[in-house]
XYZ file of C-alpha atoms in Angstrom:
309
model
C 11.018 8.083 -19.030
C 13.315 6.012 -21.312
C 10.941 2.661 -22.049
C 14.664 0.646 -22.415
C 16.117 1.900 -19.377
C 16.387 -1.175 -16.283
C 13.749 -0.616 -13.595
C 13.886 -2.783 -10.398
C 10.299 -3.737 -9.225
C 10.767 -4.529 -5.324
C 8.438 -6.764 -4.204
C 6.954 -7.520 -7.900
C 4.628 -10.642 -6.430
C 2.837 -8.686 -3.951
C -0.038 -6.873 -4.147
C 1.467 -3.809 -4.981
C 4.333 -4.580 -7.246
C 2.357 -6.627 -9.281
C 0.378 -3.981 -10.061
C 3.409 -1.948 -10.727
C 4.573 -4.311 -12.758
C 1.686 -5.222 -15.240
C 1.317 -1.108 -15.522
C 4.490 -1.065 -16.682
C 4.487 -3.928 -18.931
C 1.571 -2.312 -20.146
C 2.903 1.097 -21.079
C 5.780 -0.650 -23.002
C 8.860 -0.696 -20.409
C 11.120 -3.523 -21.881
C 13.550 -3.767 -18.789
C 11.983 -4.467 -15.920
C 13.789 -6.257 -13.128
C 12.331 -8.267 -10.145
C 13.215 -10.733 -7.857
C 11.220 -13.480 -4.984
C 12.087 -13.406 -1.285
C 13.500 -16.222 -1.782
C 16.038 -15.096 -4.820
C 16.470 -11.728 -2.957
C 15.997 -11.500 0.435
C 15.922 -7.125 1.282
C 17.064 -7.680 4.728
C 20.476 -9.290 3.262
C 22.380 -5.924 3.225
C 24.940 -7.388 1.347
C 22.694 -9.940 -0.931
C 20.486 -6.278 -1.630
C 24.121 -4.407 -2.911
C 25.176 -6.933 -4.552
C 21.696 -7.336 -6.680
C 21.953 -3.313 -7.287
C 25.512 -3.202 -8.059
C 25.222 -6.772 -10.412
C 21.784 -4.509 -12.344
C 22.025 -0.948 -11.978
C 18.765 0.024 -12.436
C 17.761 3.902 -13.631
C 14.857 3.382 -12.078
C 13.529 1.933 -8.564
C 10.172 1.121 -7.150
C 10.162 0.351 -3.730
C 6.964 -1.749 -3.298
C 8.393 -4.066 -0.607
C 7.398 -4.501 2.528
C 5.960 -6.491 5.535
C 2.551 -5.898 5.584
C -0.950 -6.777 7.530
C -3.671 -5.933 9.069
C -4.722 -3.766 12.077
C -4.480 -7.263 14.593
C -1.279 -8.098 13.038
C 0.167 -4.787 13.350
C -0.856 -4.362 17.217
C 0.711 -8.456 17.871
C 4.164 -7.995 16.429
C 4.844 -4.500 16.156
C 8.688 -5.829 16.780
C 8.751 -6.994 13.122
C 6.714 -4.692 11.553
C 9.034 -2.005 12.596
C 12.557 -4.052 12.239
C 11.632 -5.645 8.979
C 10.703 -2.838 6.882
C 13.368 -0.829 8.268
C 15.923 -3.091 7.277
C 14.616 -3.383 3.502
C 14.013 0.109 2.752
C 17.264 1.254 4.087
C 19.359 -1.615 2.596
C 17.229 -0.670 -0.817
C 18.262 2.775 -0.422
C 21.624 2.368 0.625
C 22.224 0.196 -2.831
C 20.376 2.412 -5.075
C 22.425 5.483 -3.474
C 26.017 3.474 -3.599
C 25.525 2.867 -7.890
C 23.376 6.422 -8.383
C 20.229 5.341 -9.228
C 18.779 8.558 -10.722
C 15.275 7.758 -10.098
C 13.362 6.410 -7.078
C 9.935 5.863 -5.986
C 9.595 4.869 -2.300
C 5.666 3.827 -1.464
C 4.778 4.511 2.142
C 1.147 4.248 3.624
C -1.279 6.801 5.316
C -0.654 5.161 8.766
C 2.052 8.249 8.749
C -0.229 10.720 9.735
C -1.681 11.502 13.306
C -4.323 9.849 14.369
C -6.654 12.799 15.038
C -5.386 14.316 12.021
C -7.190 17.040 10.415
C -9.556 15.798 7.899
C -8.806 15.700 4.661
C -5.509 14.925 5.359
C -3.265 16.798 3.629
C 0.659 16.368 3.257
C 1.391 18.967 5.560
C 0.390 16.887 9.127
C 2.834 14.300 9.037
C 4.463 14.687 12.176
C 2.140 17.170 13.721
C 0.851 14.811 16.243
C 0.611 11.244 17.745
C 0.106 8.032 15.793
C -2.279 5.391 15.890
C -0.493 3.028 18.486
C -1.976 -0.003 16.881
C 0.117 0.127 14.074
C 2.533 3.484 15.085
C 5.596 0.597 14.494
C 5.107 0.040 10.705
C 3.990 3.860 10.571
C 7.579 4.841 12.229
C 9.341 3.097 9.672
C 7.767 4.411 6.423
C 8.479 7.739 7.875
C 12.034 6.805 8.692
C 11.795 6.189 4.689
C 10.443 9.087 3.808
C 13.589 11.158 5.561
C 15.705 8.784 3.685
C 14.370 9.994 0.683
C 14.606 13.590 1.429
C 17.842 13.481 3.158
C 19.451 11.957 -0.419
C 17.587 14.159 -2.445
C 19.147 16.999 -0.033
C 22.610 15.786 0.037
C 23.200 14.121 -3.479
C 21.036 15.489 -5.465
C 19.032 12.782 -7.064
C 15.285 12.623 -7.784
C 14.053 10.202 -5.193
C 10.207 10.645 -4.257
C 7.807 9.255 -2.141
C 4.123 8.456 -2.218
C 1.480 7.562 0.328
C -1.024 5.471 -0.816
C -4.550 5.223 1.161
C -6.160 1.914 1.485
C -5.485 -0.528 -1.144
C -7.408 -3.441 -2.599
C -7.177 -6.107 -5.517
C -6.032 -9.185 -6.955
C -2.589 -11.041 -5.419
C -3.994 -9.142 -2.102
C -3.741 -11.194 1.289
C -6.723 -13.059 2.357
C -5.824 -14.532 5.486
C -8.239 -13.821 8.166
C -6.083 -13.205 10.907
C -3.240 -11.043 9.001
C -5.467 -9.395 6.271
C -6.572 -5.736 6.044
C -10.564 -5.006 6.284
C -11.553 -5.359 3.045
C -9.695 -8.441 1.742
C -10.913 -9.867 5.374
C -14.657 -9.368 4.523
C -14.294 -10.765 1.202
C -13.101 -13.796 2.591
C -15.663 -13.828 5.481
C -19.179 -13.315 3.429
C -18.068 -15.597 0.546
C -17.454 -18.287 3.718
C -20.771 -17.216 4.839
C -22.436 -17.369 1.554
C -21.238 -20.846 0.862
C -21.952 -22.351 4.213
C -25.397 -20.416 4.667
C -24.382 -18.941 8.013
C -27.262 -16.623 9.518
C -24.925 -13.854 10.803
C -21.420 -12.558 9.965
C -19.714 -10.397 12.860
C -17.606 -7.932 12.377
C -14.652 -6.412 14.047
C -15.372 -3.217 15.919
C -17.867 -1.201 15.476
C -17.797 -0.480 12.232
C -18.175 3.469 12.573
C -14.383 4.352 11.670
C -14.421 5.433 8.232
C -11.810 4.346 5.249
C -10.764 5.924 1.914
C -10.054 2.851 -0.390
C -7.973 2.803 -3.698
C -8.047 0.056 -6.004
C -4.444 -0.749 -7.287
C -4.379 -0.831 -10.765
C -5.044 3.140 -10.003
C -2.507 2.987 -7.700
C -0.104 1.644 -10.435
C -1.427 4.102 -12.899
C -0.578 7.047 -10.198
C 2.722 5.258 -9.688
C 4.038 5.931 -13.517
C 1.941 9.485 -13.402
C 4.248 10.279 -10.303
C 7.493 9.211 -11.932
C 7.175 10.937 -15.030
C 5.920 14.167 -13.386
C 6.261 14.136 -9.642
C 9.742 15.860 -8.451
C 9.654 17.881 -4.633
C 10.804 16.058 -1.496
C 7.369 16.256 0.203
C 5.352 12.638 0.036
C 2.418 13.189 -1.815
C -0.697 11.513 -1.148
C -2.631 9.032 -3.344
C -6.322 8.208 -2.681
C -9.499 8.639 -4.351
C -10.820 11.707 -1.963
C -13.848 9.771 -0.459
C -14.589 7.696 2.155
C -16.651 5.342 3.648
C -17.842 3.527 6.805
C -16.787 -0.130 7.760
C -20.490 -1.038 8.356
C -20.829 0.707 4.550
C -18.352 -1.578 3.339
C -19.397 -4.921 5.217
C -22.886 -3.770 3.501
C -21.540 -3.577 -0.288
C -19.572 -6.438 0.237
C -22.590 -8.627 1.304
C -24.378 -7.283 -1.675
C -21.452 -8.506 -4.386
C -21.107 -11.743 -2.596
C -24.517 -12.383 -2.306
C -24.836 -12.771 1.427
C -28.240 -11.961 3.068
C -27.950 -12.881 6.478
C -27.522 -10.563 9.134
C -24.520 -8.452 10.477
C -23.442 -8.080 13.982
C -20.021 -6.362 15.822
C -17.442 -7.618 17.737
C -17.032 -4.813 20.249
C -13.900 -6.042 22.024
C -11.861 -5.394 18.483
C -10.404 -2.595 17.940
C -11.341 0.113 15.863
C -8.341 1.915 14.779
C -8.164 5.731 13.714
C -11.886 7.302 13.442
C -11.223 8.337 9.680
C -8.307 8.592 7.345
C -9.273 10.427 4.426
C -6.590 11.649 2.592
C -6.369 15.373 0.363
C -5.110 14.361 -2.936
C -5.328 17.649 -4.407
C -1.424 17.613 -5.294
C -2.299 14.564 -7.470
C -5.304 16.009 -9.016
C -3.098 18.877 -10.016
C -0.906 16.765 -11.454
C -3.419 15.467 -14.127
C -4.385 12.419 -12.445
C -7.878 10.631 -11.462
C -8.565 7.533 -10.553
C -11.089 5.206 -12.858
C -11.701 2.415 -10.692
C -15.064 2.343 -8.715
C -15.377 1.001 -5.502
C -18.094 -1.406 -6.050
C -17.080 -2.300 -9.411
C -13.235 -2.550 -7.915
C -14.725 -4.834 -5.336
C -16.808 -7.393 -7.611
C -13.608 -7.354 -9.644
C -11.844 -7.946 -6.991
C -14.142 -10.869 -5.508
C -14.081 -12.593 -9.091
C -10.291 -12.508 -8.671
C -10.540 -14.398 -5.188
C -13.143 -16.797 -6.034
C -10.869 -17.984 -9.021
C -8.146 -17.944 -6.752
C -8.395 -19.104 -3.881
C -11.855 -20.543 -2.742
């Protein structure tokens, strides 16, 4: 990849594209291109065209989206789906109408079925029903993933797509109603810890199981797909282990510090039993991740406590 050539970072302030971002920064890109919500709003067909056309970036990172947690997900399903349908195909569209040689379109693991075959490889998407508590935002990242293809079919260009598992670090979403699991816990045990409460509950039953990726290995996968990634099948990214929610709650507590005890809040819901993804195309590829969990996570709590608290 030419270091000089213009990429476009969408969604550069979020948790992903910031990642994204300082990886690229990092690895000497002099070009890079982003823009707020407020400066760019995705959903603006015409404000996203203009921005491609005005640019003209060689390369594009599609790292925007509206995102949340499994509650979230299951309460507005409506926007999930209509949102991120609206930016990725309005990204697309603008990268397709100036030629945009190179795209990377991020998608999630909520694609797959939810009784998937375990480890789940590339191959299942589509092979049976989705989780219904978040089958909206899972609908539209597979409506982008046949966006990419279908270019890549009819114009020739070398869009891809990835599907990242679980992600966690800093600029992630804390909020404790909109959050994903482990950002969620963070918040609730630091609360916890600070306030001496004698129990912490947690949502479900904390039996489902969760592969969990720390994004500055995302990022690093990111630039290891773009400079050697080119078939229109997604291709997974993950670290190719696992681990219970009651697991998690438990290492959690131990980097916050919390000693009290844990309980469950049956009348949550659990989500898909497991999601562990088969990353064995990446690991082909050359790539590993670096990042352990626990380490990722007191990293990660450092981050928050700076932060936000």
């Amino acid at each position: 990849m030419d270091l000089h050539a213009p990429v476009y970072v969408a969604g550069h302030r979020g948790l992903v594209g910031s990642a994204i971002w300082r990886r690229l920064e990092a690895a000497g890109f002099t070009q890079l291109i982003g823009a707020t919500s407020s400066e760019l709003d995705l959903r603006d067909r015409d404000a996203t065209f203009a921005f491609l056309a005005e640019h003209k970036p060689a390369v594009v990172v599609d790292a925007a989206a509206r995102v949340g947690g499994i509650l979230a997900n299951r309460d507005h399903p409506t926007e999930f789906l209509s949102d991120n349908l609206r930016i990725q195909v309005n990204l697309m569209d603008a990268a397709l109408e100036v030629r945009t040689p190179r795209l990377l379109f991020l998608g999630s693991s909520c694609i797959y079925p939810k009784y998937a075959e375990q480890p789940i490889r590339e191959s299942s998407l589509l092979t049976g029903e989705l989780e219904p508590t978040n089958d909206a935002y899972a609908i539209a990242k597979i409506a982008g993933i046949m966006q990419v293809q279908a270019v890549r079919r009819q114009y020739g260009l070398r869009w891809i797509s990835a599907m990242p598992t679980n992600l966690y670090g800093p600029n992630d979403n804390f909020d404790p109603a909109t959050s994903h699991v482990l950002p969620a816990l963070i918040r609730r045990f630091h609360e916890a810890h600070e306030s001496d409460a004698p129990e912490v509950v947690l949502w479900g039953s904390g039996t489902p199981r969760r592969e969990f990726l720390h994004v500055d290995d995302l990022a690093d996968a990111c630039l290891h797909l773009l400079e050697q990634y080119d078939a229109p099948e997604p291709i997974n990214v993950g670290v190719g282990a696992d681990i219970s929610i009651r697991e998690l709650a438990e290492l959690v507590a131990r980097v916050v510090g919390y000693t009290g005890a844990l309980s469950n809040d049956l009348s949550k819901p659990d989500g898909t039993p497991r999601k562990l993804l088969d990353v064995s195309k990446l690991l082909a590829l050359g790539w590993k991740p670096s990042v352990d969990l626990e380490d990722g996570v007191a990293a990660t709590y450092r981050w928050y406590v700076e932060n936000h608290s």
